[in-house]
Short mmCIF file of C-alpha atoms in Angstrom, two decimals:
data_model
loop_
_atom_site.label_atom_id
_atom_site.label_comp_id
_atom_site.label_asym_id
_atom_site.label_seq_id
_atom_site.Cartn_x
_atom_site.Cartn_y
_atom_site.Cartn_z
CA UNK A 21 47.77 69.95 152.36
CA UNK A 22 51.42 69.84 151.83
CA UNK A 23 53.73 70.72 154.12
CA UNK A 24 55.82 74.00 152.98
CA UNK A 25 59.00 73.76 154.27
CA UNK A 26 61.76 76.77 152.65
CA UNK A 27 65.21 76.64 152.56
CA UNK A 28 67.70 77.34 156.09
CA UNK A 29 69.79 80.08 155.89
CA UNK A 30 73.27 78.43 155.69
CA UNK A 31 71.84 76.56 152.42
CA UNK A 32 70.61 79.53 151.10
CA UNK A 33 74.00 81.20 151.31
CA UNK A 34 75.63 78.07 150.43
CA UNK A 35 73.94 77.21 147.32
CA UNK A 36 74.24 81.46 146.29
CA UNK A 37 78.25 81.17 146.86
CA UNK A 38 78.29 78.02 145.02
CA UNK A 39 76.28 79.51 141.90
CA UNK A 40 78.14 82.79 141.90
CA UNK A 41 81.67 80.93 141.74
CA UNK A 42 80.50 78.93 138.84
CA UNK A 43 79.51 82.11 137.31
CA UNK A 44 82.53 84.24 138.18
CA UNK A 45 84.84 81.41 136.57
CA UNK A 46 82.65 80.86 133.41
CA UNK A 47 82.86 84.38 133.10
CA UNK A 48 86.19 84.62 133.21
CA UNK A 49 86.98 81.83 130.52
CA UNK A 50 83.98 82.97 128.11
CA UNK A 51 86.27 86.68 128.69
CA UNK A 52 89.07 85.46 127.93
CA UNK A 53 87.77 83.81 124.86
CA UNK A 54 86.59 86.09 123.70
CA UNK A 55 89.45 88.28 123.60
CA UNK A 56 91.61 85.41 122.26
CA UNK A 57 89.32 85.02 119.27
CA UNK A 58 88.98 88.93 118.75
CA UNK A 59 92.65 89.66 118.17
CA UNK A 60 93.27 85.95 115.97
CA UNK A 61 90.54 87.62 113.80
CA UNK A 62 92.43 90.60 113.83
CA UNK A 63 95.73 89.39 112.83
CA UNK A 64 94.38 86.72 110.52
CA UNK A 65 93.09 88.64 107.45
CA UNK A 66 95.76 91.35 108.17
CA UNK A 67 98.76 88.51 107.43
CA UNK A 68 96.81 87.01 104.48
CA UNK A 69 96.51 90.62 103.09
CA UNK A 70 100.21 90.79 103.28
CA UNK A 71 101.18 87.32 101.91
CA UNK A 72 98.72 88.29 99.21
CA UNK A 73 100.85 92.00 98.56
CA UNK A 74 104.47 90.00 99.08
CA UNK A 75 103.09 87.70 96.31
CA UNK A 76 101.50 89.89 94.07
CA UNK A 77 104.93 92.20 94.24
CA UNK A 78 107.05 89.14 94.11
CA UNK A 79 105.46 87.73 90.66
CA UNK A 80 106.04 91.42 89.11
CA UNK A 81 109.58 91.40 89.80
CA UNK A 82 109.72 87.67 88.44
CA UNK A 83 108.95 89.02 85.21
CA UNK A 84 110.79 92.58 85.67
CA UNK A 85 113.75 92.53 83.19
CA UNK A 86 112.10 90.76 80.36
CA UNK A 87 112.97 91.70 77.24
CA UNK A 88 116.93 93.03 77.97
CA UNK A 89 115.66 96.01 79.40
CA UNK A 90 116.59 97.52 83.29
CA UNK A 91 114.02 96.32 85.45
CA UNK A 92 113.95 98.79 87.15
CA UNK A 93 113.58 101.05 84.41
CA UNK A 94 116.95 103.14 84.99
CA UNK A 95 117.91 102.73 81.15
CA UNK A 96 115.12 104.75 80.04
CA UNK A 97 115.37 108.72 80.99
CA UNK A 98 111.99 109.28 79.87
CA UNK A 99 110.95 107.29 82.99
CA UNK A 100 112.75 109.39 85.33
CA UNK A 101 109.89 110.95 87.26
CA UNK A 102 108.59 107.39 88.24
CA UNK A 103 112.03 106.15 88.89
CA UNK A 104 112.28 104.10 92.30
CA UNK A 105 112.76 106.38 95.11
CA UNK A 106 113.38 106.26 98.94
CA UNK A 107 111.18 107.96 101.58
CA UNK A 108 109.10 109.83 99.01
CA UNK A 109 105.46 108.52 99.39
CA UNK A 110 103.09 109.35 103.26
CA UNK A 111 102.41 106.42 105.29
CA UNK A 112 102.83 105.75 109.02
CA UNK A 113 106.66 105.80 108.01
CA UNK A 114 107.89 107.79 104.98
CA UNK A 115 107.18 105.34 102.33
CA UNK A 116 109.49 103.90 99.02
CA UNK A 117 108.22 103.79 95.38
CA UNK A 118 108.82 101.00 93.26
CA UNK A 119 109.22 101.04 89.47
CA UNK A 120 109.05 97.42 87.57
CA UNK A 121 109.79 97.60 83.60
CA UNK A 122 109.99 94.86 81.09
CA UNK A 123 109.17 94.01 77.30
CA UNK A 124 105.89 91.76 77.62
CA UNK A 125 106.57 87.91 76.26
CA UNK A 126 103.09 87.66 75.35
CA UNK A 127 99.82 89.57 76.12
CA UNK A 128 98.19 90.23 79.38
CA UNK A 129 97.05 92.53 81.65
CA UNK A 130 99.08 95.28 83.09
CA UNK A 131 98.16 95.96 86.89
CA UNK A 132 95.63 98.44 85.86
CA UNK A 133 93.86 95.57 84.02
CA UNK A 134 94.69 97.40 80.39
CA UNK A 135 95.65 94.90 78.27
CA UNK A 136 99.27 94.96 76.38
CA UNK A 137 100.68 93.49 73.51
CA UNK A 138 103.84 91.34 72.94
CA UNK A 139 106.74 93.06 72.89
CA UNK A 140 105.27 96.31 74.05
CA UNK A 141 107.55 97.79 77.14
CA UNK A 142 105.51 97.46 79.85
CA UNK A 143 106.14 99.83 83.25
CA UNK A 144 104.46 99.52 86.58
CA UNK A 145 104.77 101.52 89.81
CA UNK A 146 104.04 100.50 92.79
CA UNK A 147 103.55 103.50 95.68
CA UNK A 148 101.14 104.68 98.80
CA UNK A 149 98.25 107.03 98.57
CA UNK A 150 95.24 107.84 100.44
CA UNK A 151 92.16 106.61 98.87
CA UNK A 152 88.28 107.01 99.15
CA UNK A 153 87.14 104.31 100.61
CA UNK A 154 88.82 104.71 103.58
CA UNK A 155 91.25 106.22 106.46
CA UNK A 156 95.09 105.42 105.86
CA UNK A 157 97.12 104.39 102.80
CA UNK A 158 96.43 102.11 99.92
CA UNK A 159 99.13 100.13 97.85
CA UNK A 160 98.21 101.79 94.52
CA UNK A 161 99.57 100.51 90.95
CA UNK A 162 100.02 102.77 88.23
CA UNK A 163 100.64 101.36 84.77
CA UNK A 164 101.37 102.50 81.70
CA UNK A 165 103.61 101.27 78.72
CA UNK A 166 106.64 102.72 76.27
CA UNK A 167 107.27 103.17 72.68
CA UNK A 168 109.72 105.10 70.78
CA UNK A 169 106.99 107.99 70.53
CA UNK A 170 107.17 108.32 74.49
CA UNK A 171 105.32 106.46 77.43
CA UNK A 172 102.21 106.97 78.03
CA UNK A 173 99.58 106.35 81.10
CA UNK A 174 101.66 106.80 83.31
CA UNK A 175 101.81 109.17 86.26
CA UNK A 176 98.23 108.72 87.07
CA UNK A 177 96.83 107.90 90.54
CA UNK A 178 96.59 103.96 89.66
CA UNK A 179 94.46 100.90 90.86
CA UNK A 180 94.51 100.69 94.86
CA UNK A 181 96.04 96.82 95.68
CA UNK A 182 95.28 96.78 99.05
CA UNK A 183 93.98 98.67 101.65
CA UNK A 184 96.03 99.25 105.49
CA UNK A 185 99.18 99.40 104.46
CA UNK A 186 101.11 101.80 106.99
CA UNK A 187 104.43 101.37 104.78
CA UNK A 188 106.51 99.52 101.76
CA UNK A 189 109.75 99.66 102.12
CA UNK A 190 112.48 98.69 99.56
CA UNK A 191 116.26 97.59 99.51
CA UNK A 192 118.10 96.92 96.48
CA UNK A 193 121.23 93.84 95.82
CA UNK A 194 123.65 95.51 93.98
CA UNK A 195 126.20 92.61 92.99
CA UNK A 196 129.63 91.62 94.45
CA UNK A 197 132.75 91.26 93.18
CA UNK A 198 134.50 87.69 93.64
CA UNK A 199 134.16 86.77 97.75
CA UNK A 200 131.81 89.83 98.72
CA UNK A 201 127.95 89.30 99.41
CA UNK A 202 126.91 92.59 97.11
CA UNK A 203 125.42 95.44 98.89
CA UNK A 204 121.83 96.22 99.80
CA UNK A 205 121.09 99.52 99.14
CA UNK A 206 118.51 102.32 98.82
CA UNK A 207 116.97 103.49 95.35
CA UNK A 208 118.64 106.73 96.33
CA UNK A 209 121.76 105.00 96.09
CA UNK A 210 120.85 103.44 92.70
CA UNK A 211 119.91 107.24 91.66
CA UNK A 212 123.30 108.56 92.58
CA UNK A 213 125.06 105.85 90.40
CA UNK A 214 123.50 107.13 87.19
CA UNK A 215 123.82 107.61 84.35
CA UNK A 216 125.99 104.26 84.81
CA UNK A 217 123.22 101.79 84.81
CA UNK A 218 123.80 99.79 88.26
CA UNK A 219 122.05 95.72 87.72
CA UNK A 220 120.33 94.92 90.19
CA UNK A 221 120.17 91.12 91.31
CA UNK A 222 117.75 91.42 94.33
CA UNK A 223 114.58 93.32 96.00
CA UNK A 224 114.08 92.90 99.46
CA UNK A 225 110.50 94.25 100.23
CA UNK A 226 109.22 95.39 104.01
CA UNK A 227 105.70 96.12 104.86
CA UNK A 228 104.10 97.72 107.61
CA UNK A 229 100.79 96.38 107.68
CA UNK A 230 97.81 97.28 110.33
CA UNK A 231 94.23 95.30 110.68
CA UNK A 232 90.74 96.94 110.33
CA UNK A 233 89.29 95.78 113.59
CA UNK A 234 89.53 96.98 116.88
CA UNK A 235 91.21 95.29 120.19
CA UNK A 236 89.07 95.83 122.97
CA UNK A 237 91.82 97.84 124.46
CA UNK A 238 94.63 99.94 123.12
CA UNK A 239 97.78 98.30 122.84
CA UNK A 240 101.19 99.78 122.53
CA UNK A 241 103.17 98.22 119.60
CA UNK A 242 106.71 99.42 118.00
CA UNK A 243 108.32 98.21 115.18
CA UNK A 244 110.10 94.78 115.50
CA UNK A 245 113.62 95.21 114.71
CA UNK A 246 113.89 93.40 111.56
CA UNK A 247 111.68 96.99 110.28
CA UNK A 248 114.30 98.91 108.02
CA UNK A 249 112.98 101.45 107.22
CA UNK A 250 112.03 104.90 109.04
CA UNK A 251 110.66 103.97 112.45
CA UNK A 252 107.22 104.80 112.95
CA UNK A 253 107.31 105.39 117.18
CA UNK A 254 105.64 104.05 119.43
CA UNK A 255 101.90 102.94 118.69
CA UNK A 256 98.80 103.20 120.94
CA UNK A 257 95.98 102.45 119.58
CA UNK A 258 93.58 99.81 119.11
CA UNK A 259 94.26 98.28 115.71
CA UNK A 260 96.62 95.41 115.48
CA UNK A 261 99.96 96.08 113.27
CA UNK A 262 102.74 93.57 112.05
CA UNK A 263 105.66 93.69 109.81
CA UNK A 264 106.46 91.42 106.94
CA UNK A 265 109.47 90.87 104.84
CA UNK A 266 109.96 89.24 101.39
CA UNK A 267 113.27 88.62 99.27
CA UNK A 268 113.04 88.32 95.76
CA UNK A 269 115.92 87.79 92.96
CA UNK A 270 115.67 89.25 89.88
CA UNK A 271 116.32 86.69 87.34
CA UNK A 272 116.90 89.37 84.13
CA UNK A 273 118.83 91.30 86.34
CA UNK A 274 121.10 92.37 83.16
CA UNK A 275 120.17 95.88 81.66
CA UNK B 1 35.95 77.15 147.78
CA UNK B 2 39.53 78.56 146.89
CA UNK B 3 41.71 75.65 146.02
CA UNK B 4 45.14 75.80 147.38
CA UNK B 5 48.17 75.20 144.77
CA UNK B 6 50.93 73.10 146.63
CA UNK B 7 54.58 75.19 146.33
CA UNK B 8 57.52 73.52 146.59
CA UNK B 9 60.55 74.92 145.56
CA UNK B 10 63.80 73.17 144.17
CA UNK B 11 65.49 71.20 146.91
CA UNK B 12 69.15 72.18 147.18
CA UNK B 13 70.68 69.18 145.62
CA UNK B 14 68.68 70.07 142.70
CA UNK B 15 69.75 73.25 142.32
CA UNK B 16 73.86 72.19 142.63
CA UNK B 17 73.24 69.16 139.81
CA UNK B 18 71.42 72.40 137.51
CA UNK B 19 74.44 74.19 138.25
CA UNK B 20 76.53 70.78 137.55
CA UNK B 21 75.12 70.10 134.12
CA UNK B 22 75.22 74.05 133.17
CA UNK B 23 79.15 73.48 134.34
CA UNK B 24 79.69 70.31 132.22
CA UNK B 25 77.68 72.02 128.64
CA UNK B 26 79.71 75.49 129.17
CA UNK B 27 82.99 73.27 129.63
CA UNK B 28 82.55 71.75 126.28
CA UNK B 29 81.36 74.46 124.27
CA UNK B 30 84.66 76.37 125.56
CA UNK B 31 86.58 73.54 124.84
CA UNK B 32 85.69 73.31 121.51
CA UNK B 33 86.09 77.49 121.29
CA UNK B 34 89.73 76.59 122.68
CA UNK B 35 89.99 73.76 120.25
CA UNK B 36 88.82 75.72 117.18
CA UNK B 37 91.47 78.60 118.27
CA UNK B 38 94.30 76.15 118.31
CA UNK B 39 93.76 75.27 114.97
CA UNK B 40 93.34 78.33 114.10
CA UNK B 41 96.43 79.88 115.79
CA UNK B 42 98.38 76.81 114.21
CA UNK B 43 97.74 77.65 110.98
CA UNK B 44 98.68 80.89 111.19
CA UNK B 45 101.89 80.01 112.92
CA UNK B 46 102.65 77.65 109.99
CA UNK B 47 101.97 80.67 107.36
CA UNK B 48 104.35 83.03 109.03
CA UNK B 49 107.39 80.42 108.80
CA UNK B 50 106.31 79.51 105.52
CA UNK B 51 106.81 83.34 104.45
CA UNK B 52 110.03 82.80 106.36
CA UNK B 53 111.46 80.33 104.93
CA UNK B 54 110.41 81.10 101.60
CA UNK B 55 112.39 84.71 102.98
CA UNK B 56 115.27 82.80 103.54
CA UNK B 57 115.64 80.37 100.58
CA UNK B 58 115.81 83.31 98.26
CA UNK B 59 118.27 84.88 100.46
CA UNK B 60 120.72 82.02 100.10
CA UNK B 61 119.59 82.23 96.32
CA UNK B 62 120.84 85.53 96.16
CA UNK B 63 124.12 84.77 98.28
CA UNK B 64 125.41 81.49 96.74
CA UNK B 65 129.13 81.84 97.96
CA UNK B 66 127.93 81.54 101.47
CA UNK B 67 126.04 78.40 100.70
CA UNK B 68 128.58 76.09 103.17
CA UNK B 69 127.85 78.88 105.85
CA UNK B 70 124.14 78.40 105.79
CA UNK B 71 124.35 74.29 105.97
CA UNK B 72 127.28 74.97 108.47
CA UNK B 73 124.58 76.77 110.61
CA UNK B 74 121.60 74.74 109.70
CA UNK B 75 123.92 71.75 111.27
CA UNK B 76 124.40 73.91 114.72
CA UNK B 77 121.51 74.89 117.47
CA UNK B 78 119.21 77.12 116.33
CA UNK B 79 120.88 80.67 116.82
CA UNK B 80 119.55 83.12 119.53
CA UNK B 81 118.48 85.68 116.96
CA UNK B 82 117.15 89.23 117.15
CA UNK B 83 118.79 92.74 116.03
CA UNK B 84 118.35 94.13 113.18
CA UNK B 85 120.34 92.96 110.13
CA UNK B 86 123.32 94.73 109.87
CA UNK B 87 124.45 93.92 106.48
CA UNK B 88 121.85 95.44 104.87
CA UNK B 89 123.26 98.67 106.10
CA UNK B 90 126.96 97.89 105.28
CA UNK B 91 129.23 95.84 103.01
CA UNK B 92 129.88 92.43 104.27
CA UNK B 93 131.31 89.24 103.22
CA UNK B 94 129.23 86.74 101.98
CA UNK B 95 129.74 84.61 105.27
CA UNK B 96 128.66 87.47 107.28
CA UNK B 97 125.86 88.35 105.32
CA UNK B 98 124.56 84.25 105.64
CA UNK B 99 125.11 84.76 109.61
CA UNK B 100 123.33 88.38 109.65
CA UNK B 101 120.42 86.50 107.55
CA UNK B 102 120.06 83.37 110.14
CA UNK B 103 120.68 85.65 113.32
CA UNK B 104 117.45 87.92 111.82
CA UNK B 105 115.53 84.29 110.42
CA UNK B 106 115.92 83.07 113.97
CA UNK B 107 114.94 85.75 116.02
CA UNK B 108 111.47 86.13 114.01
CA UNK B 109 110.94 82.50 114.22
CA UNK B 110 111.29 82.56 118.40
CA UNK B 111 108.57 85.37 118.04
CA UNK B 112 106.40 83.30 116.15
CA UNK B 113 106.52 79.52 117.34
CA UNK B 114 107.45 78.17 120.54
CA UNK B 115 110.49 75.27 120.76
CA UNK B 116 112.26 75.87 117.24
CA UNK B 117 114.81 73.34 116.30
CA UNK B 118 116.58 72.93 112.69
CA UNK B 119 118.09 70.38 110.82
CA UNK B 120 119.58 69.78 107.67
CA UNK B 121 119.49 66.10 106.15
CA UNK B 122 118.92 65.03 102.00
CA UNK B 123 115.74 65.69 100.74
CA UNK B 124 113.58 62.50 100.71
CA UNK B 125 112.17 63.00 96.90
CA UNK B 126 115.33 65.24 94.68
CA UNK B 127 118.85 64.93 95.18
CA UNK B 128 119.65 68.33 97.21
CA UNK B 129 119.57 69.32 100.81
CA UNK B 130 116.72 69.83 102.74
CA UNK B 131 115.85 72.31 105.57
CA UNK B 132 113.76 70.53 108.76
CA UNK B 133 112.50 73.32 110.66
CA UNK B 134 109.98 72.15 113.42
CA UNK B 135 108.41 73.66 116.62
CA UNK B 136 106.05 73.36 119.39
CA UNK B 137 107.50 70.09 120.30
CA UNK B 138 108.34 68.43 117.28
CA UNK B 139 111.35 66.95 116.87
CA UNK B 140 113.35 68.09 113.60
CA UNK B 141 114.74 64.56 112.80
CA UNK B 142 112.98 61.34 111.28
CA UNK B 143 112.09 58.00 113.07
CA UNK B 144 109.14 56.52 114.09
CA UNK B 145 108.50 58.04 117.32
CA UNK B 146 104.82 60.17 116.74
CA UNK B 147 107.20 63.41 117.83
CA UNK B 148 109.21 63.36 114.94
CA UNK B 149 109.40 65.63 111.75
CA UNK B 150 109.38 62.58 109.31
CA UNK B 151 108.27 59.42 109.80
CA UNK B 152 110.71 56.39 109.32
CA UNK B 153 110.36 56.66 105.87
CA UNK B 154 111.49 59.81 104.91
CA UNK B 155 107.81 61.26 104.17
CA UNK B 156 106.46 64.25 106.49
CA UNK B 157 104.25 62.91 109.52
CA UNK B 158 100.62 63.99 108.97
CA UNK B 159 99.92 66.91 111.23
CA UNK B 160 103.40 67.90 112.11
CA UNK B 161 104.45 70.99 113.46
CA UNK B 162 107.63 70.89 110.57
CA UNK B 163 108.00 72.43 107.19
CA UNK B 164 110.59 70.98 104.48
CA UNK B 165 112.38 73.45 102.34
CA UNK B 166 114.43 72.33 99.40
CA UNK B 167 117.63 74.25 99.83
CA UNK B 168 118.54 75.89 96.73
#
């Protein structure tokens, strides 16, 4: 018969501090990890959602102008109520509406995916609303067109963009005179200079953006300080949030 | 007759190499997590300052009598940055409005990227000037040192922590 012979004490104890440091540290890193990885896959499809917006936005005001008409639509009265304004739409911070206008080149498909014709006068606005499918704000389009018998399909709740967007916020480049940079200002601005028709050379587009899954612990966040629009306060919660800016000139600036 | 089943348990230098090995396979699969996340984390980095930069070519687009401020600055150190751009608020000249625009580039590229560095220099491929705008480490100059923007040639090193924008 063998001999059974168990283990002393001091091994025992040795071989159970030995095993629970390994464990304590692994535990620690796979932790740590794992946190790491949870708020990268936060922030990742949050910042490709708003490269995605900045683009889509960007490519519309490409195009806005086309035709010899305002881009923003301030020549036409009968576009009034959609007219760009400043702090009029919800969000986490009062949000701005945008209104893009220009004769279509060619055919295509407005932002509701209705197709237009070329040289029909094509309008899109860009604002916040709630939506179905989920808690928060949408980036909504609405688009509709212009004739001389009046505009029509417009006003409607539009197609929802993009989903967790907390704000949009807009600036205006008014040009300068010889030496001066031109002035950035708010559609309100633009509103007030009417019925002179101000061009506008430049867009400069904030958003306020906020992933759809959870940190494992809440998280206070404010808005950086390149945000210029209403400050939202301070944030607690457990949803990651980031700001992103895009420039854009508008090359048929001239009404 | 009952038949007696020898037991011997694991001796103690068995149980640390178990322990060992488990250490050794849990290292690497963490490394490659941490590996995975770098890349991951790098990419991202390099979309933000590609938004950025794409932010600020379009701002000198839009503010071309300040164009000898921006290379002026793009010649310097890397500004501090931070604040919030006070020319959008108020009239400025167009040199102030190139300074308000690099102070505000600046300050959200220290956010994103660690070690920014700038550089202006011709572009290698189209007679204009080109912005070098590296971080983490790399250098934003050419040469053939493997910590360098562009490689003795002119051409972007593989890999690089450096994005080229065409000035406009």
């Amino acid at each position: 018969m063998r001999r059974q012979q168990g283990w002393l004490m001091v091994e025992w104890l040795l071989a159970a501090m030995l095993g629970l440091l390994v464990l304590a540290s692994m535990t620690a890193l796979l932790q740590d990890a794992l946190l790491l990885a949870r708020s990268q896959r936060a922030q990742g499809p949050m910042q490709q959602a708003a490269v995605w917006l900045l683009r889509r936005l960007g490519e519309a005001v490409a195009v806005a102008g086309q035709g010899g008409v305002h881009p923003l639509g301030l020549d036409d009265a009968r576009l009034g109520a959609w007219w760009p304004d400043n702090d009029h739409g919800p969000g986490k911070a009062a949000s701005d509406q945008l209104l893009l206008s220009r004769v279509a080149a060619e055919e295509g498909l407005d932002c509701e995916g209705t197709r237009f014709v070329a040289g029909q006068r094509v309008v899109e606005r860009y604002f916040l609303r709630t939506d179905s499918s989920g808690p928060g704000w949408v980036l909504a389009c609405d688009a509709g067109s212009c004739d001389a018998q009046g505009c029509v399909r417009l006003g409607d709740a539009g197609a929802a963009l993009q989903s967790e967007v907390d704000s949009l916020q807009l600036r205006y480049l008014l040009p300068g005179v010889a030496g001066e940079a031109g002035a950035w200002v708010e559609a309100g601005d633009l509103r007030q200079r009417l019925p002179a028709v101000p061009a506008v050379t430049g867009i400069r587009m904030a958003l306020l953006m906020r992933g759809s899954e959870t940190q494992l612990r809440s998280l206070r966040w404010s808005v950086p300080t390149e945000w210029f629009g209403p400050a939202p306060g301070l944030t607690t919660d457990r949803l990651p949030h980031g700001v992103w800016l895009m420039t854009r000139e508008i090359a048929h600036a001239a009404p | 007759m009952s038949r007696r089943i020898a037991q011997a348990g694991a001796s103690l230098p068995e149980v640390l190499l178990v322990m060992a090995l488990l250490g050794v396979v849990l290292a690497a699969v963490l490394s490659a997590h941490w590996h995975a996340r770098g890349l991951q984390q790098s990419a991202w980095r390099r979309q933000q300052v590609l938004v950025l930069l794409e932010d600020l070519g379009e701002r000198m687009r839009l503010n071309p009598e300040a164009r000898d401020s921006y290379l002026d600055s793009f010649r310097s150190a890397l500004p501090a940055g931070g604040g919030p751009d006070t020319c959008l608020f108020t009239a400025c000249a167009a040199s102030a409005r190139a300074g308000a625009d690099l102070a505000q580039f600046a300050g959200i590229l220290r956010r994103v990227v660690t070690q920014p560095a700038w550089a202006v220099q011709p572009c290698s491929d189209i007679r204009t000037d080109c912005l070098l705008l590296a971080w983490d480490g790399t250098r934003a100059v050419s040469g053939a040192a493997a910590d360098r923007c562009l490689d003795a040639d002119g051409q972007m090193r593989p890999g690089a922590a450096c994005i080229a924008l065409m000035l406009p």
